[in-house]
Amino acid sequence: MSNQEERPPAQTGEVKGRRRRPLVGVSFKMYFDLPRTQSYMDQSLEEVSNLLDRLVDPPQVFFVPDFVTLSTVRSKLDSRVASLPGGSACSSSSLLLGAQDTHHEDSGAFTGEVSPKVLRQVGCDLVEIGHAERRSMFGEDDSKVSLKAAAICRNSMIPLVCVGELTRSEDVGRVVDECWSQIGPVLESIPDDSELILAYEPVWAIGKQQPASPDYVVAVTTEIRRRCVQLHAKPDHLVRILYGGSAGPGIFEKLKQGVDGLFLGRFAHDPKALAETVKEVGRGLKPQD
Ligand SMILES: O=C[C@H](O)COP(=O)(O)O
């Protein structure tokens, strides 16, 4: 598949079954050059495609490379799926492609920007917006994030919206208020029946050696979910919440009461670490394995 007309709208969760499917993703940020992206994808797909069929609850796995390598990664995802037998848990709905940003208009005089329409045409399923690095270094504010979220939905993709507080606080209500100031405008800007993925990434926990503590993450994400469903009346099955911020193997078990999966950075640069995390989010190997 190579163009928008041939691709059905991205539907990353199991919306019809009203079940929130577990989800694991990795952003390459600007860490990888072209050969590294290619070798990382080859190794990761080898690891992950051998694993998904053996898991109790196979998660969806998404990759977020830079703009230039989106088509390369798309081709690798498609080739891997095509090489597997029908009925494999490793299918086109379980290996997803994301972009790291988008413009909010589909076309126009916006030199250097990338259109959400083109992102869909090259085969993106989701688009990351509002990452802390883009908020702090590139002026991405809540109003731009909302416009981008609407554009992503309009182009049949899923917004992956990064939110998080700048500094750690013992006051969960204060932390969630700060996150809610980022989430509320997004919920207002997208259709009620659109899927949304929230990546809760406390800014103070990004790029560190350790993630935020499990109790902290579960308290914040539980309250974020409550507000989405009760304050905004967003259907529960349409919002998945991931944790990101120095996440890696060994933490999902402690966070699973609050999150549907993880959004990884550096600690997925080793494809085996990505596979280990996929295994944990997928509730481990089936008994016969
Ligand atoms: O997009 C990913 C997050 O910012 C986490 O990155 P990190 O795990 O390298 O801190």
PDB file of N, CA and C in Angstrom, residues 74-116:
ATOM      1  N   ARG A  74       8.004   2.391   6.871  1.00  0.00           N
ATOM      2  CA  ARG A  74       6.716   1.842   6.400  1.00  0.00           C
ATOM      3  C   ARG A  74       6.942   0.596   5.548  1.00  0.00           C
ATOM      4  N   SER A  75       7.918   0.677   4.643  1.00  0.00           N
ATOM      5  CA  SER A  75       8.200  -0.465   3.763  1.00  0.00           C
ATOM      6  C   SER A  75       8.631  -1.674   4.575  1.00  0.00           C
ATOM      7  N   LYS A  76       9.426  -1.437   5.585  1.00  0.00           N
ATOM      8  CA  LYS A  76       9.894  -2.566   6.399  1.00  0.00           C
ATOM      9  C   LYS A  76       8.748  -3.194   7.186  1.00  0.00           C
ATOM     10  N   LEU A  77       7.838  -2.358   7.713  1.00  0.00           N
ATOM     11  CA  LEU A  77       6.673  -2.913   8.421  1.00  0.00           C
ATOM     12  C   LEU A  77       5.812  -3.737   7.460  1.00  0.00           C
ATOM     13  N   ASP A  78       5.567  -3.189   6.280  1.00  0.00           N
ATOM     14  CA  ASP A  78       4.708  -3.896   5.317  1.00  0.00           C
ATOM     15  C   ASP A  78       5.347  -5.205   4.861  1.00  0.00           C
ATOM     16  N   SER A  79       6.663  -5.168   4.607  1.00  0.00           N
ATOM     17  CA  SER A  79       7.329  -6.398   4.151  1.00  0.00           C
ATOM     18  C   SER A  79       7.295  -7.470   5.222  1.00  0.00           C
ATOM     19  N   ARG A  80       7.492  -7.046   6.469  1.00  0.00           N
ATOM     20  CA  ARG A  80       7.490  -8.042   7.548  1.00  0.00           C
ATOM     21  C   ARG A  80       6.124  -8.687   7.666  1.00  0.00           C
ATOM     22  N   VAL A  81       5.083  -7.878   7.650  1.00  0.00           N
ATOM     23  CA  VAL A  81       3.724  -8.435   7.779  1.00  0.00           C
ATOM     24  C   VAL A  81       3.422  -9.362   6.600  1.00  0.00           C
ATOM     25  N   ALA A  82       3.834  -8.946   5.393  1.00  0.00           N
ATOM     26  CA  ALA A  82       3.557  -9.763   4.199  1.00  0.00           C
ATOM     27  C   ALA A  82       4.273 -11.105   4.252  1.00  0.00           C
ATOM     28  N   SER A  83       5.369 -11.180   4.989  1.00  0.00           N
ATOM     29  CA  SER A  83       6.153 -12.421   5.030  1.00  0.00           C
ATOM     30  C   SER A  83       5.593 -13.430   6.041  1.00  0.00           C
ATOM     31  N   LEU A  84       4.626 -13.001   6.845  1.00  0.00           N
ATOM     32  CA  LEU A  84       4.117 -13.871   7.911  1.00  0.00           C
ATOM     33  C   LEU A  84       2.846 -14.580   7.474  1.00  0.00           C
ATOM     34  N   PRO A  85       2.558 -15.729   8.066  1.00  0.00           N
ATOM     35  CA  PRO A  85       1.320 -16.421   7.706  1.00  0.00           C
ATOM     36  C   PRO A  85       0.093 -15.631   8.145  1.00  0.00           C
ATOM     37  N   GLY A  86      -1.021 -15.762   7.406  1.00  0.00           N
ATOM     38  CA  GLY A  86      -2.276 -15.116   7.800  1.00  0.00           C
ATOM     39  C   GLY A  86      -2.675 -15.575   9.189  1.00  0.00           C
ATOM     40  N   GLY A  87      -3.313 -14.679   9.941  1.00  0.00           N
ATOM     41  CA  GLY A  87      -3.739 -15.042  11.286  1.00  0.00           C
ATOM     42  C   GLY A  87      -2.676 -14.802  12.342  1.00  0.00           C
ATOM     43  N   SER A  88      -1.482 -14.389  11.913  1.00  0.00           N
ATOM     44  CA  SER A  88      -0.445 -14.096  12.912  1.00  0.00           C
ATOM     45  C   SER A  88      -0.857 -12.886  13.739  1.00  0.00           C
ATOM     46  N   ALA A  89      -0.485 -12.892  15.014  1.00  0.00           N
ATOM     47  CA  ALA A  89      -0.746 -11.725  15.864  1.00  0.00           C
ATOM     48  C   ALA A  89       0.080 -10.536  15.397  1.00  0.00           C
ATOM     49  N   CYS A  90       1.095 -10.805  14.599  1.00  0.00           N
ATOM     50  CA  CYS A  90       1.915  -9.735  14.050  1.00  0.00           C
ATOM     51  C   CYS A  90       1.345  -9.355  12.685  1.00  0.00           C
ATOM     52  N   SER A  91       0.378  -8.441  12.703  1.00  0.00           N
ATOM     53  CA  SER A  91      -0.334  -8.082  11.472  1.00  0.00           C
ATOM     54  C   SER A  91      -0.218  -6.578  11.258  1.00  0.00           C
ATOM     55  N   SER A  92      -0.870  -6.111  10.179  1.00  0.00           N
ATOM     56  CA  SER A  92      -0.782  -4.670   9.899  1.00  0.00           C
ATOM     57  C   SER A  92      -1.477  -3.850  10.979  1.00  0.00           C
ATOM     58  N   SER A  93      -2.353  -4.464  11.756  1.00  0.00           N
ATOM     59  CA  SER A  93      -2.988  -3.695  12.835  1.00  0.00           C
ATOM     60  C   SER A  93      -2.204  -3.792  14.137  1.00  0.00           C
ATOM     61  N   SER A  94      -1.118  -4.552  14.135  1.00  0.00           N
ATOM     62  CA  SER A  94      -0.327  -4.611  15.371  1.00  0.00           C
ATOM     63  C   SER A  94       1.036  -3.942  15.239  1.00  0.00           C
ATOM     64  N   LEU A  95       1.462  -3.634  14.023  1.00  0.00           N
ATOM     65  CA  LEU A  95       2.705  -2.885  13.837  1.00  0.00           C
ATOM     66  C   LEU A  95       2.338  -1.547  13.217  1.00  0.00           C
ATOM     67  N   LEU A  96       2.585  -0.483  13.945  1.00  0.00           N
ATOM     68  CA  LEU A  96       2.085   0.831  13.528  1.00  0.00           C
ATOM     69  C   LEU A  96       3.232   1.807  13.323  1.00  0.00           C
ATOM     70  N   LEU A  97       2.942   2.818  12.485  1.00  0.00           N
ATOM     71  CA  LEU A  97       3.934   3.845  12.180  1.00  0.00           C
ATOM     72  C   LEU A  97       3.433   5.202  12.673  1.00  0.00           C
ATOM     73  N   GLY A  98       4.334   5.942  13.309  1.00  0.00           N
ATOM     74  CA  GLY A  98       3.981   7.289  13.759  1.00  0.00           C
ATOM     75  C   GLY A  98       4.996   8.312  13.302  1.00  0.00           C
ATOM     76  N   ALA A  99       4.538   9.567  13.206  1.00  0.00           N
ATOM     77  CA  ALA A  99       5.432  10.692  12.917  1.00  0.00           C
ATOM     78  C   ALA A  99       5.632  11.504  14.192  1.00  0.00           C
ATOM     79  N   GLN A 100       6.702  12.296  14.215  1.00  0.00           N
ATOM     80  CA  GLN A 100       7.059  13.025  15.437  1.00  0.00           C
ATOM     81  C   GLN A 100       6.401  14.395  15.539  1.00  0.00           C
ATOM     82  N   ASP A 101       5.706  14.824  14.482  1.00  0.00           N
ATOM     83  CA  ASP A 101       5.071  16.152  14.491  1.00  0.00           C
ATOM     84  C   ASP A 101       4.257  16.270  13.207  1.00  0.00           C
ATOM     85  N   THR A 102       3.491  17.331  13.088  1.00  0.00           N
ATOM     86  CA  THR A 102       2.784  17.645  11.843  1.00  0.00           C
ATOM     87  C   THR A 102       2.463  19.122  11.834  1.00  0.00           C
ATOM     88  N   HIS A 103       2.173  19.672  10.666  1.00  0.00           N
ATOM     89  CA  HIS A 103       1.534  20.987  10.613  1.00  0.00           C
ATOM     90  C   HIS A 103       0.033  20.773  10.755  1.00  0.00           C
ATOM     91  N   HIS A 104      -0.687  21.861  11.094  1.00  0.00           N
ATOM     92  CA  HIS A 104      -2.131  21.682  11.290  1.00  0.00           C
ATOM     93  C   HIS A 104      -2.947  21.925  10.027  1.00  0.00           C
ATOM     94  N   GLU A 105      -2.302  22.451   8.975  1.00  0.00           N
ATOM     95  CA  GLU A 105      -3.012  22.610   7.695  1.00  0.00           C
ATOM     96  C   GLU A 105      -2.619  21.453   6.775  1.00  0.00           C
ATOM     97  N   ASP A 106      -3.517  21.117   5.865  1.00  0.00           N
ATOM     98  CA  ASP A 106      -3.207  20.023   4.942  1.00  0.00           C
ATOM     99  C   ASP A 106      -2.253  20.454   3.827  1.00  0.00           C
ATOM    100  N   SER A 107      -2.301  21.734   3.445  1.00  0.00           N
ATOM    101  CA  SER A 107      -1.409  22.217   2.381  1.00  0.00           C
ATOM    102  C   SER A 107      -1.298  23.732   2.480  1.00  0.00           C
ATOM    103  N   GLY A 108      -0.309  24.289   1.799  1.00  0.00           N
ATOM    104  CA  GLY A 108      -0.182  25.742   1.762  1.00  0.00           C
ATOM    105  C   GLY A 108       1.259  26.193   1.807  1.00  0.00           C
ATOM    106  N   ALA A 109       1.436  27.503   1.957  1.00  0.00           N
ATOM    107  CA  ALA A 109       2.770  28.111   1.958  1.00  0.00           C
ATOM    108  C   ALA A 109       3.358  28.045   3.365  1.00  0.00           C
ATOM    109  N   PHE A 110       3.836  26.884   3.725  1.00  0.00           N
ATOM    110  CA  PHE A 110       4.396  26.663   5.068  1.00  0.00           C
ATOM    111  C   PHE A 110       5.749  25.974   4.910  1.00  0.00           C
ATOM    112  N   THR A 111       6.721  26.722   4.415  1.00  0.00           N
ATOM    113  CA  THR A 111       8.028  26.161   4.075  1.00  0.00           C
ATOM    114  C   THR A 111       8.640  25.398   5.247  1.00  0.00           C
ATOM    115  N   GLY A 112       9.060  24.190   4.955  1.00  0.00           N
ATOM    116  CA  GLY A 112       9.737  23.370   5.965  1.00  0.00           C
ATOM    117  C   GLY A 112       8.811  22.511   6.786  1.00  0.00           C
ATOM    118  N   GLU A 113       7.511  22.740   6.665  1.00  0.00           N
ATOM    119  CA  GLU A 113       6.558  21.978   7.467  1.00  0.00           C
ATOM    120  C   GLU A 113       6.127  20.701   6.740  1.00  0.00           C
ATOM    121  N   VAL A 114       5.476  19.807   7.463  1.00  0.00           N
ATOM    122  CA  VAL A 114       5.013  18.544   6.882  1.00  0.00           C
ATOM    123  C   VAL A 114       3.505  18.421   7.089  1.00  0.00           C
ATOM    124  N   SER A 115       2.831  18.121   6.001  1.00  0.00           N
ATOM    125  CA  SER A 115       1.365  18.070   5.994  1.00  0.00           C
ATOM    126  C   SER A 115       0.841  16.777   6.619  1.00  0.00           C
ATOM    127  N   PRO A 116      -0.233  16.864   7.418  1.00  0.00           N
ATOM    128  CA  PRO A 116      -0.842  15.639   7.943  1.00  0.00           C
ATOM    129  C   PRO A 116      -1.429  14.758   6.842  1.00  0.00           C
TER     130      PRO A 116
END
